[in-house]
Amino acid sequence: MIARPIYAKIYSVKKMTCDGALSEIKKEYSLVKLLSDKNDSLIMQMRHKRTGRDIVLRKYRISVPAYDFLKGFTHKNLPEIYDTYNCEDGQIVLEEFIGGITVAEVLESGRYTVSGALKILNPVCCALEFLHMCGIVHRDIKPENIIVSDTGAVKLIDLNASRIFDSEKTGDTVALGTVGYASPEQFGITQSDLRADIYALGILLNVMLTGKHPSEKLAHGRYGRIVLKCTQIDPSKRYQSIDEFLYNL
């Protein structure tokens, strides 16, 4: 595990706007690379000016409770959340930087073998099992959000679309997720739970093996049957847990 960077003290002692907090952060960190700039989020690779350690800074217009919850936890298949700051107009997250290559980048040059796909899916499932145990549904499992680090560790990243399951709610407050990977319930049919992640795992498995969405080309044999089970419209007809998915995988 990498050492924690030094943070500006602003995070725990003062409330301000995200831009104000970013100004304080930039006194301690310099920008290395802009990773993503969208309407609702900004993601940057930052480097501590004194220690030289890199972190990922995420800025969101709407706070993501899962980041607050996971602060202080460590898991071998998830990036460590160093700190969160809930501003008047959004949230800033300081996260472990992971150098490596995404599954999406690998797929640009070819498909995975079955054994190669399993080497990715097993640790992703390990991360999901932990998140589900914490009541967190990831809701955005896709090749771009899985990194194989320079040391060979598989990490599931980006909790922007995640939600904490609430048994008293009947539907998702906000429809989030990536079209093609998001389950039907993420678009307002019912509340999404851990079975939404099972749905996305089925799509991911198929894409890794065939390079295509299952609606275009289904994986052969038993893996095709696993994909079909995962992607049932009715969540009750899917695998009901990560353990059940792994058992059949």
Coordinates of N, CA and C in Angstrom, one line a residue:
M1 N 0.8 -1.2 0.0 CA 0.0 0.0 0.0 C 0.9 1.2 0.0
I2 N 0.6 2.3 -0.8 CA 1.4 3.4 -0.9 C 1.1 4.3 0.3
A3 N 2.1 5.1 0.6 CA 2.0 6.0 1.8 C 0.9 7.1 1.4
R4 N 0.3 7.6 2.5 CA -0.7 8.7 2.2 C 0.0 10.0 1.9
P5 N -0.5 10.7 0.9 CA 0.1 12.0 0.7 C -0.2 13.0 1.8
I6 N 0.4 14.1 1.8 CA 0.1 15.2 2.7 C -1.0 16.0 2.1
Y7 N -2.0 16.3 2.9 CA -3.2 17.1 2.4 C -3.2 18.5 3.0
A8 N -3.8 19.4 2.2 CA -4.0 20.7 2.8 C -5.0 20.5 3.9
K9 N -4.9 21.3 5.0 CA -5.7 21.1 6.2 C -7.1 21.6 6.0
I10 N -7.4 22.3 4.9 CA -8.7 22.9 4.6 C -9.8 21.9 4.7
Y11 N -9.6 20.6 4.3 CA -10.7 19.7 4.1 C -11.5 19.4 5.4
S12 N -10.9 19.4 6.5 CA -11.6 19.1 7.7 C -12.0 20.3 8.6
V13 N -11.6 21.5 8.2 CA -11.8 22.6 9.1 C -12.6 23.7 8.5
K14 N -12.9 23.7 7.3 CA -13.6 24.8 6.7 C -14.5 24.3 5.5
K15 N -15.7 25.0 5.4 CA -16.6 24.7 4.3 C -16.5 25.8 3.3
M16 N -16.4 25.4 2.0 CA -16.3 26.4 0.9 C -16.8 25.8 -0.4
T17 N -16.7 26.5 -1.5 CA -17.0 25.9 -2.8 C -15.9 25.0 -3.2
C18 N -16.3 24.2 -4.3 CA -15.3 23.3 -4.8 C -14.1 24.1 -5.4
D19 N -14.4 25.2 -6.1 CA -13.3 26.0 -6.7 C -12.4 26.6 -5.6
G20 N -13.0 27.0 -4.4 CA -12.2 27.4 -3.3 C -11.3 26.4 -2.8
A21 N -11.9 25.2 -2.6 CA -11.1 24.0 -2.1 C -10.0 23.7 -3.1
L22 N -10.3 23.7 -4.4 CA -9.3 23.4 -5.4 C -8.1 24.4 -5.4
S23 N -8.4 25.6 -5.1 CA -7.3 26.6 -5.0 C -6.4 26.3 -3.8
E24 N -6.9 25.8 -2.7 CA -6.1 25.4 -1.6 C -5.3 24.1 -1.9
I25 N -5.9 23.2 -2.6 CA -5.2 22.0 -3.0 C -4.1 22.3 -3.9
K26 N -4.2 23.2 -4.8 CA -3.2 23.5 -5.8 C -2.0 24.2 -5.1
K27 N -2.1 24.6 -3.9 CA -0.9 25.1 -3.1 C 0.0 23.9 -2.8
E28 N -0.6 22.7 -2.7 CA 0.2 21.6 -2.3 C 0.5 20.6 -3.5
Y29 N -0.4 20.7 -4.5 CA -0.3 19.8 -5.6 C -0.2 20.5 -6.9
S30 N 0.5 19.9 -7.9 CA 0.5 20.5 -9.3 C -0.2 19.5 -10.2
L31 N -0.8 20.0 -11.3 CA -1.5 19.2 -12.2 C -0.5 18.4 -13.1
V32 N -0.8 17.1 -13.2 CA 0.0 16.2 -14.1 C -0.7 16.0 -15.4
K33 N -2.0 15.7 -15.3 CA -2.8 15.4 -16.5 C -4.3 15.5 -16.2
L34 N -5.0 16.1 -17.1 CA -6.5 16.1 -17.1 C -7.0 14.8 -17.6
L35 N -7.6 14.0 -16.8 CA -8.1 12.7 -17.2 C -9.5 12.7 -17.8
S36 N -10.3 13.6 -17.3 CA -11.7 13.7 -17.8 C -12.3 15.0 -17.4
D37 N -13.0 15.6 -18.3 CA -13.7 16.9 -18.0 C -15.1 16.8 -18.6
K38 N -16.1 16.5 -17.8 CA -17.5 16.4 -18.2 C -18.3 17.5 -17.5
N39 N -19.6 17.6 -17.9 CA -20.5 18.6 -17.3 C -20.6 18.4 -15.8
D40 N -20.7 17.1 -15.4 CA -20.9 16.9 -13.9 C -19.7 16.4 -13.2
S41 N -18.5 16.3 -13.8 CA -17.4 15.8 -13.1 C -16.1 16.3 -13.8
L42 N -15.0 16.4 -12.9 CA -13.7 16.7 -13.4 C -12.7 15.8 -12.7
I43 N -11.9 15.1 -13.5 CA -10.9 14.1 -12.9 C -9.5 14.5 -13.3
M44 N -8.6 14.6 -12.4 CA -7.3 15.1 -12.7 C -6.2 14.2 -11.9
Q45 N -5.1 14.0 -12.6 CA -4.0 13.4 -11.9 C -3.1 14.5 -11.4
M46 N -2.9 14.5 -10.1 CA -2.1 15.5 -9.4 C -0.9 15.0 -8.7
R47 N 0.1 15.8 -8.5 CA 1.4 15.4 -7.9 C 1.7 16.3 -6.8
H48 N 2.0 15.7 -5.6 CA 2.4 16.5 -4.5 C 3.8 17.1 -4.7
K49 N 3.8 18.5 -4.5 CA 5.0 19.2 -4.8 C 6.2 18.8 -4.0
R50 N 6.1 18.4 -2.8 CA 7.2 18.0 -2.0 C 7.6 16.5 -2.1
T51 N 6.6 15.7 -2.0 CA 6.9 14.2 -2.0 C 7.0 13.6 -3.4
G52 N 6.3 14.2 -4.3 CA 6.3 13.7 -5.7 C 5.3 12.6 -5.9
R53 N 4.5 12.3 -4.9 CA 3.5 11.2 -5.1 C 2.3 11.7 -5.9
D54 N 1.8 10.8 -6.7 CA 0.6 11.2 -7.5 C -0.7 10.7 -6.8
I55 N -1.8 11.5 -7.0 CA -3.1 11.1 -6.6 C -4.1 11.4 -7.7
V56 N -5.3 10.9 -7.6 CA -6.4 11.2 -8.5 C -7.3 12.1 -7.7
L57 N -7.6 13.3 -8.3 CA -8.6 14.2 -7.7 C -9.8 14.2 -8.5
R58 N -10.9 13.9 -7.9 CA -12.3 13.8 -8.5 C -13.1 15.0 -8.0
K59 N -13.7 15.7 -8.9 CA -14.6 16.8 -8.5 C -16.0 16.5 -9.1
Y60 N -17.0 16.4 -8.2 CA -18.4 16.1 -8.7 C -19.3 17.2 -8.3
R61 N -20.3 17.5 -9.1 CA -21.3 18.5 -8.8 C -22.3 18.0 -7.7
I62 N -22.5 16.6 -7.7 CA -23.3 16.0 -6.7 C -22.5 15.1 -5.9
S63 N -22.6 15.1 -4.6 CA -21.8 14.3 -3.7 C -22.1 12.8 -3.9
V64 N -21.1 12.0 -3.8 CA -21.3 10.5 -4.0 C -21.0 9.9 -2.6
P65 N -22.1 9.5 -1.9 CA -21.9 9.0 -0.5 C -21.0 7.8 -0.4
A66 N -20.8 7.0 -1.4 CA -19.9 5.8 -1.3 C -18.5 6.2 -1.1
Y67 N -18.1 7.3 -1.6 CA -16.7 7.8 -1.4 C -16.5 8.1 0.1
D68 N -17.5 8.8 0.7 CA -17.4 9.1 2.1 C -17.3 7.8 2.9
F69 N -18.2 6.9 2.6 CA -18.3 5.6 3.3 C -16.9 4.8 3.3
L70 N -16.3 4.8 2.1 CA -15.1 4.0 1.9 C -13.8 4.6 2.4
K71 N -13.9 5.9 2.7 CA -12.7 6.6 3.3 C -12.2 5.8 4.5
G72 N -11.0 5.4 4.5 CA -10.4 4.7 5.6 C -10.3 3.2 5.4
F73 N -11.1 2.7 4.5 CA -11.0 1.3 4.2 C -10.0 1.0 3.1
T74 N -9.4 -0.2 3.1 CA -8.5 -0.6 2.1 C -8.9 -2.0 1.6
H75 N -8.9 -2.1 0.2 CA -9.2 -3.4 -0.4 C -8.3 -3.6 -1.6
K76 N -7.7 -4.8 -1.8 CA -6.7 -5.0 -2.8 C -7.2 -4.7 -4.2
N77 N -8.5 -4.7 -4.4 CA -9.1 -4.6 -5.8 C -9.9 -3.3 -5.9
L78 N -9.7 -2.3 -5.0 CA -10.3 -1.0 -5.1 C -9.2 0.0 -4.8
P79 N -9.3 1.2 -5.5 CA -8.3 2.3 -5.1 C -8.6 2.8 -3.7
E80 N -7.6 3.2 -3.0 CA -7.8 3.7 -1.6 C -8.4 5.1 -1.7
I81 N -9.4 5.4 -0.9 CA -9.9 6.8 -0.8 C -9.2 7.5 0.3
Y82 N -8.4 8.5 0.0 CA -7.6 9.1 1.0 C -8.4 10.1 1.8
D83 N -9.2 10.9 1.1 CA -10.0 11.9 1.7 C -11.1 12.4 0.8
T84 N -12.2 12.9 1.5 CA -13.3 13.5 0.7 C -13.6 14.8 1.4
Y85 N -14.1 15.7 0.5 CA -14.5 17.1 1.0 C -15.8 17.4 0.4
N86 N -16.8 17.5 1.2 CA -18.2 17.9 0.7 C -18.3 19.4 0.8
C87 N -18.3 20.0 -0.4 CA -18.4 21.4 -0.5 C -19.8 21.9 -0.6
E88 N -20.0 23.2 -0.7 CA -21.3 23.8 -0.8 C -21.9 23.4 -2.2
D89 N -21.1 23.2 -3.2 CA -21.6 23.0 -4.5 C -21.1 21.7 -5.1
G90 N -20.8 20.7 -4.3 CA -20.3 19.4 -4.8 C -19.4 18.7 -3.9
Q91 N -18.6 17.9 -4.4 CA -17.7 17.0 -3.6 C -16.3 16.9 -4.3
I92 N -15.3 16.9 -3.5 CA -13.9 16.6 -4.0 C -13.4 15.3 -3.3
V93 N -12.9 14.4 -4.1 CA -12.4 13.1 -3.6 C -10.9 13.0 -4.0
L94 N -10.1 12.7 -3.0 CA -8.7 12.4 -3.2 C -8.5 10.9 -3.1
E95 N -7.9 10.3 -4.2 CA -7.9 8.9 -4.4 C -6.6 8.4 -4.8
E96 N -6.3 7.2 -4.5 CA -5.0 6.5 -4.9 C -4.9 6.6 -6.5
F97 N -3.7 7.0 -6.9 CA -3.5 6.9 -8.4 C -2.9 5.5 -8.7
I98 N -3.5 4.9 -9.8 CA -3.1 3.6 -10.2 C -2.6 3.6 -11.6
G99 N -1.3 3.5 -11.8 CA -0.7 3.4 -13.1 C -0.9 2.0 -13.7
G100 N -1.3 2.0 -15.0 CA -1.6 0.7 -15.6 C -2.4 0.9 -16.9
I101 N -3.1 -0.2 -17.3 CA -3.9 -0.2 -18.5 C -5.3 -0.7 -18.2
T102 N -6.3 0.0 -18.9 CA -7.6 -0.4 -18.7 C -8.0 -1.6 -19.5
V103 N -9.0 -2.3 -19.2 CA -9.5 -3.4 -20.0 C -10.0 -2.9 -21.3
A104 N -10.5 -1.7 -21.4 CA -11.0 -1.1 -22.6 C -9.8 -0.9 -23.6
E105 N -8.6 -0.5 -23.0 CA -7.4 -0.4 -23.9 C -6.9 -1.7 -24.4
V106 N -7.1 -2.7 -23.6 CA -6.7 -4.1 -24.0 C -7.6 -4.5 -25.2
L107 N -8.9 -4.3 -25.0 CA -9.8 -4.7 -26.1 C -9.7 -4.0 -27.4
E108 N -9.0 -2.9 -27.4 CA -8.7 -2.2 -28.6 C -7.8 -3.0 -29.6
S109 N -7.1 -3.9 -29.0 CA -6.1 -4.7 -29.8 C -6.5 -6.2 -30.0
G110 N -7.7 -6.5 -29.4 CA -8.1 -7.9 -29.5 C -9.0 -8.4 -28.3
R111 N -9.5 -9.6 -28.4 CA -10.4 -10.1 -27.4 C -9.6 -10.9 -26.3
Y112 N -10.2 -11.2 -25.2 CA -9.6 -12.0 -24.1 C -9.9 -13.4 -24.4
T113 N -8.9 -14.3 -24.0 CA -9.2 -15.7 -23.9 C -10.1 -15.9 -22.7
V114 N -10.6 -17.1 -22.6 CA -11.4 -17.4 -21.4 C -10.6 -17.3 -20.1
S115 N -9.4 -17.9 -20.1 CA -8.5 -17.8 -18.9 C -8.2 -16.4 -18.6
G116 N -7.9 -15.6 -19.7 CA -7.6 -14.2 -19.5 C -8.8 -13.4 -18.9
A117 N -10.0 -13.7 -19.4 CA -11.2 -13.0 -18.9 C -11.4 -13.3 -17.4
L118 N -11.2 -14.6 -17.0 CA -11.4 -15.0 -15.6 C -10.4 -14.4 -14.7
K119 N -9.2 -14.1 -15.2 CA -8.2 -13.4 -14.4 C -8.6 -12.0 -14.1
I120 N -9.4 -11.4 -14.9 CA -9.9 -10.1 -14.6 C -11.2 -10.1 -13.8
L121 N -12.1 -11.0 -14.2 CA -13.4 -11.1 -13.5 C -13.3 -11.5 -12.0
N122 N -12.4 -12.4 -11.7 CA -12.4 -12.9 -10.3 C -12.0 -11.8 -9.4
P123 N -11.0 -11.0 -9.6 CA -10.7 -9.8 -8.7 C -11.8 -8.7 -8.7
V124 N -12.4 -8.5 -9.9 CA -13.5 -7.6 -10.0 C -14.7 -8.0 -9.1
C125 N -15.0 -9.3 -9.1 CA -16.0 -9.9 -8.3 C -15.6 -9.7 -6.8
C126 N -14.4 -9.9 -6.5 CA -13.9 -9.7 -5.1 C -14.2 -8.3 -4.6
A127 N -13.9 -7.3 -5.5 CA -14.2 -5.9 -5.2 C -15.7 -5.7 -5.0
L128 N -16.5 -6.3 -5.9 CA -17.9 -6.1 -5.8 C -18.5 -6.8 -4.6
E129 N -18.0 -7.9 -4.2 CA -18.5 -8.6 -3.0 C -18.3 -7.7 -1.8
F130 N -17.1 -7.0 -1.7 CA -16.9 -6.1 -0.6 C -17.8 -4.9 -0.7
L131 N -18.0 -4.3 -1.9 CA -18.9 -3.2 -2.0 C -20.4 -3.6 -1.6
H132 N -20.8 -4.7 -2.1 CA -22.2 -5.2 -1.8 C -22.3 -5.4 -0.3
M133 N -21.3 -6.0 0.4 CA -21.3 -6.2 1.8 C -21.5 -4.8 2.5
C134 N -21.0 -3.8 1.9 CA -21.1 -2.4 2.5 C -22.4 -1.8 2.1
G135 N -23.3 -2.5 1.3 CA -24.5 -1.9 0.8 C -24.4 -1.0 -0.4
I136 N -23.2 -1.0 -1.0 CA -23.0 -0.1 -2.2 C -23.1 -0.9 -3.5
V137 N -23.9 -0.3 -4.4 CA -24.1 -0.9 -5.7 C -23.2 0.0 -6.7
H138 N -22.3 -0.6 -7.4 CA -21.4 0.1 -8.3 C -22.1 0.8 -9.4
R139 N -22.9 0.1 -10.2 CA -23.8 0.6 -11.2 C -23.1 1.1 -12.5
D140 N -21.8 0.9 -12.6 CA -21.1 1.4 -13.8 C -19.9 0.5 -14.1
I141 N -20.1 -0.8 -14.1 CA -19.1 -1.8 -14.4 C -18.9 -1.8 -15.9
K142 N -17.8 -1.5 -16.4 CA -17.5 -1.5 -17.9 C -16.0 -1.6 -18.0
P143 N -15.5 -1.9 -19.2 CA -14.0 -2.0 -19.5 C -13.2 -0.8 -19.1
E144 N -13.8 0.4 -19.3 CA -13.0 1.6 -18.9 C -12.8 1.8 -17.4
N145 N -13.6 1.1 -16.6 CA -13.5 1.3 -15.2 C -12.8 0.1 -14.5
I146 N -12.0 -0.7 -15.3 CA -11.2 -1.7 -14.7 C -9.8 -1.5 -15.2
I147 N -8.9 -1.4 -14.2 CA -7.5 -1.1 -14.5 C -6.6 -2.3 -14.0
V148 N -5.7 -2.8 -14.9 CA -4.7 -3.7 -14.5 C -3.5 -2.9 -14.2
S149 N -3.0 -2.8 -13.0 CA -1.9 -1.9 -12.6 C -0.6 -2.4 -13.1
D150 N 0.4 -1.6 -13.0 CA 1.7 -1.9 -13.5 C 2.3 -3.1 -12.7
T151 N 1.8 -3.4 -11.6 CA 2.2 -4.6 -10.8 C 1.3 -5.8 -11.0
G152 N 0.3 -5.7 -11.9 CA -0.6 -6.8 -12.2 C -1.8 -6.9 -11.4
A153 N -2.0 -5.9 -10.4 CA -3.3 -5.9 -9.6 C -4.4 -5.4 -10.4
V154 N -5.6 -6.0 -10.3 CA -6.8 -5.6 -11.0 C -7.6 -4.7 -10.0
K155 N -8.0 -3.5 -10.5 CA -8.7 -2.6 -9.7 C -10.0 -2.1 -10.3
L156 N -11.1 -2.1 -9.6 CA -12.3 -1.6 -10.1 C -12.4 -0.1 -9.6
I157 N -12.6 0.8 -10.5 CA -12.6 2.2 -10.2 C -13.9 2.9 -10.5
D158 N -14.0 4.2 -10.1 CA -15.0 5.1 -10.5 C -16.4 4.8 -9.9
L159 N -16.7 5.4 -8.8 CA -17.9 5.1 -8.0 C -18.9 6.3 -8.3
N160 N -18.7 7.0 -9.4 CA -19.6 8.2 -9.6 C -21.0 7.8 -9.7
A161 N -21.3 6.7 -10.4 CA -22.7 6.2 -10.6 C -23.2 5.4 -9.4
S162 N -22.4 5.1 -8.4 CA -22.8 4.2 -7.4 C -23.9 4.8 -6.5
R163 N -24.6 3.9 -5.8 CA -25.6 4.3 -4.8 C -25.5 3.3 -3.6
I164 N -26.0 3.8 -2.5 CA -26.1 3.0 -1.3 C -27.5 2.5 -1.3
F165 N -27.7 1.2 -1.2 CA -29.0 0.6 -1.3 C -29.9 1.0 -0.1
D166 N -31.1 1.4 -0.4 CA -32.1 1.7 0.7 C -33.3 0.9 0.5
S167 N -33.6 0.0 1.4 CA -34.7 -1.0 1.3 C -36.0 -0.3 1.3
E168 N -36.1 1.0 1.7 CA -37.4 1.7 1.8 C -37.7 2.4 0.5
K169 N -36.8 2.5 -0.4 CA -37.1 3.2 -1.7 C -37.5 2.2 -2.7
T170 N -38.4 2.7 -3.6 CA -38.9 1.8 -4.7 C -38.2 2.0 -6.0
G171 N -37.4 3.1 -6.2 CA -36.8 3.4 -7.4 C -35.5 4.2 -7.2
D172 N -34.7 4.3 -8.2 CA -33.5 5.1 -8.1 C -33.8 6.6 -8.3
T173 N -33.2 7.4 -7.4 CA -33.4 8.8 -7.5 C -32.9 9.4 -8.8
V174 N -31.7 9.0 -9.2 CA -31.1 9.5 -10.5 C -30.8 8.3 -11.3
A175 N -31.1 8.4 -12.6 CA -30.7 7.3 -13.6 C -29.3 7.5 -14.0
L176 N -28.4 6.6 -13.6 CA -27.0 6.7 -14.0 C -26.5 5.4 -14.4
G177 N -25.4 5.4 -15.1 CA -24.8 4.2 -15.7 C -24.5 4.4 -17.2
T178 N -23.8 3.4 -17.7 CA -23.4 3.5 -19.1 C -24.4 2.6 -20.0
V179 N -25.0 3.3 -21.0 CA -25.9 2.5 -21.9 C -25.2 1.3 -22.5
G180 N -25.8 0.2 -22.5 CA -25.2 -1.0 -23.0 C -24.8 -1.9 -21.8
Y181 N -24.4 -1.3 -20.7 CA -23.9 -2.0 -19.5 C -24.9 -1.9 -18.4
A182 N -25.7 -0.8 -18.3 CA -26.6 -0.5 -17.3 C -27.8 -1.4 -17.4
S183 N -28.3 -1.9 -16.2 CA -29.4 -2.8 -16.2 C -30.7 -1.9 -16.4
P184 N -31.8 -2.6 -16.8 CA -33.1 -1.9 -17.1 C -33.5 -1.1 -15.9
E185 N -33.4 -1.6 -14.7 CA -33.9 -1.0 -13.5 C -33.1 0.4 -13.2
Q186 N -31.9 0.5 -13.7 CA -31.2 1.8 -13.5 C -31.9 2.9 -14.3
F187 N -32.8 2.6 -15.1 CA -33.5 3.7 -15.9 C -34.9 3.9 -15.4
G188 N -35.1 3.6 -14.1 CA -36.3 4.0 -13.4 C -37.4 2.9 -13.3
I189 N -37.2 1.7 -13.7 CA -38.2 0.7 -13.6 C -38.4 0.3 -12.1
T190 N -37.3 0.0 -11.4 CA -37.4 -0.3 -10.0 C -36.1 0.2 -9.4
Q191 N -35.9 0.0 -8.1 CA -34.7 0.4 -7.4 C -33.6 -0.6 -7.8
S192 N -32.4 -0.1 -8.2 CA -31.3 -1.0 -8.5 C -30.6 -1.5 -7.2
D193 N -30.3 -2.8 -7.2 CA -29.6 -3.4 -6.1 C -28.4 -4.2 -6.7
L194 N -27.8 -5.1 -5.9 CA -26.6 -5.7 -6.3 C -26.8 -6.5 -7.7
R195 N -28.0 -6.8 -8.0 CA -28.3 -7.6 -9.2 C -28.1 -6.7 -10.5
A196 N -28.0 -5.4 -10.3 CA -27.7 -4.5 -11.4 C -26.2 -4.7 -11.8
D197 N -25.4 -4.9 -10.8 CA -24.0 -5.2 -11.1 C -23.8 -6.6 -11.7
I198 N -24.7 -7.6 -11.3 CA -24.6 -8.9 -12.0 C -24.9 -8.7 -13.5
Y199 N -25.9 -7.9 -13.8 CA -26.3 -7.7 -15.2 C -25.1 -7.1 -16.0
A200 N -24.4 -6.1 -15.4 CA -23.2 -5.5 -16.1 C -22.1 -6.5 -16.2
L201 N -21.9 -7.4 -15.2 CA -20.9 -8.5 -15.3 C -21.1 -9.4 -16.5
G202 N -22.4 -9.7 -16.8 CA -22.7 -10.5 -17.9 C -22.3 -9.8 -19.2
I203 N -22.6 -8.5 -19.3 CA -22.3 -7.8 -20.5 C -20.8 -7.7 -20.7
L204 N -20.1 -7.5 -19.6 CA -18.6 -7.4 -19.6 C -18.0 -8.7 -20.0
L205 N -18.5 -9.8 -19.5 CA -17.9 -11.1 -19.9 C -18.1 -11.3 -21.4
N206 N -19.2 -11.0 -21.9 CA -19.5 -11.2 -23.3 C -18.6 -10.3 -24.2
V207 N -18.4 -9.1 -23.8 CA -17.6 -8.1 -24.6 C -16.1 -8.6 -24.5
M208 N -15.7 -9.1 -23.4 CA -14.3 -9.5 -23.3 C -14.0 -10.7 -24.2
L209 N -15.0 -11.6 -24.3 CA -14.8 -12.9 -25.1 C -15.1 -12.7 -26.6
T210 N -16.0 -11.8 -26.9 CA -16.4 -11.7 -28.3 C -16.1 -10.3 -28.9
G211 N -15.9 -9.3 -28.1 CA -15.7 -7.9 -28.6 C -17.0 -7.3 -28.9
K212 N -18.1 -7.9 -28.6 CA -19.4 -7.4 -29.0 C -20.4 -7.5 -27.8
H213 N -21.4 -6.6 -27.8 CA -22.5 -6.7 -26.9 C -23.3 -8.0 -27.2
P214 N -23.8 -8.6 -26.2 CA -24.6 -9.9 -26.5 C -25.7 -9.7 -27.4
S215 N -26.3 -8.6 -27.6 CA -27.3 -8.3 -28.6 C -26.8 -8.5 -30.0
E216 N -25.5 -8.3 -30.2 CA -24.9 -8.4 -31.5 C -24.3 -9.8 -31.7
K217 N -23.6 -10.3 -30.7 CA -22.9 -11.6 -30.8 C -22.8 -12.2 -29.4
L218 N -23.4 -13.4 -29.2 CA -23.3 -14.0 -27.9 C -22.1 -15.0 -27.8
A219 N -21.5 -15.0 -26.6 CA -20.4 -15.9 -26.4 C -20.9 -17.4 -26.6
H220 N -20.0 -18.2 -27.0 CA -20.3 -19.6 -27.2 C -20.5 -20.4 -25.9
G221 N -21.3 -21.5 -26.0 CA -21.3 -22.5 -25.0 C -21.8 -22.0 -23.6
R222 N -21.2 -22.5 -22.6 CA -21.6 -22.3 -21.2 C -21.5 -20.8 -20.9
Y223 N -20.5 -20.1 -21.5 CA -20.3 -18.7 -21.1 C -21.4 -17.8 -21.7
G224 N -21.9 -18.3 -22.9 CA -23.1 -17.6 -23.5 C -24.3 -17.8 -22.6
R225 N -24.4 -19.0 -22.0 CA -25.6 -19.2 -21.1 C -25.4 -18.4 -19.8
I226 N -24.2 -18.2 -19.3 CA -24.0 -17.4 -18.1 C -24.4 -15.9 -18.4
V227 N -24.0 -15.5 -19.6 CA -24.3 -14.1 -20.0 C -25.8 -13.9 -20.1
L228 N -26.5 -14.9 -20.6 CA -28.0 -14.8 -20.7 C -28.6 -14.8 -19.3
K229 N -28.1 -15.6 -18.4 CA -28.6 -15.6 -17.1 C -28.4 -14.2 -16.4
C230 N -27.2 -13.7 -16.6 CA -26.9 -12.4 -15.9 C -27.8 -11.3 -16.4
T231 N -28.2 -11.3 -17.7 CA -28.8 -10.2 -18.3 C -30.3 -10.3 -18.5
Q232 N -30.9 -11.2 -17.7 CA -32.4 -11.3 -17.7 C -33.0 -9.9 -17.3
I233 N -34.1 -9.6 -18.0 CA -34.7 -8.3 -17.7 C -35.2 -8.3 -16.2
D234 N -35.8 -9.4 -15.8 CA -36.3 -9.5 -14.4 C -35.1 -9.8 -13.5
P235 N -34.8 -9.0 -12.5 CA -33.6 -9.2 -11.7 C -33.7 -10.5 -10.9
S236 N -34.9 -11.0 -10.6 CA -35.1 -12.2 -9.8 C -34.7 -13.4 -10.6
K237 N -34.5 -13.3 -11.9 CA -34.1 -14.4 -12.8 C -32.6 -14.4 -13.0
R238 N -31.9 -13.4 -12.5 CA -30.5 -13.4 -12.7 C -29.8 -14.2 -11.5
Y239 N -28.5 -14.3 -11.5 CA -27.8 -14.8 -10.4 C -28.1 -13.8 -9.3
Q240 N -28.3 -14.3 -8.0 CA -28.7 -13.4 -7.0 C -27.6 -12.9 -6.1
S241 N -26.4 -13.3 -6.4 CA -25.2 -12.8 -5.6 C -24.0 -13.0 -6.4
I242 N -22.9 -12.3 -6.0 CA -21.6 -12.5 -6.6 C -21.1 -13.9 -6.4
D243 N -21.3 -14.5 -5.2 CA -20.9 -15.9 -5.0 C -21.6 -16.9 -6.0
E244 N -22.9 -16.7 -6.2 CA -23.6 -17.5 -7.2 C -23.0 -17.4 -8.6
F245 N -22.7 -16.1 -9.0 CA -22.1 -15.9 -10.3 C -20.8 -16.6 -10.4
L246 N -19.9 -16.4 -9.4 CA -18.6 -17.0 -9.4 C -18.7 -18.5 -9.4
Y247 N -19.6 -19.1 -8.7 CA -19.8 -20.6 -8.6 C -20.0 -21.1 -10.0
N248 N -20.9 -20.4 -10.8 CA -21.2 -20.9 -12.2 C -20.2 -20.5 -13.2
L249 N -19.3 -19.5 -12.9 CA -18.3 -19.1 -13.8 C -17.2 -20.1 -13.9

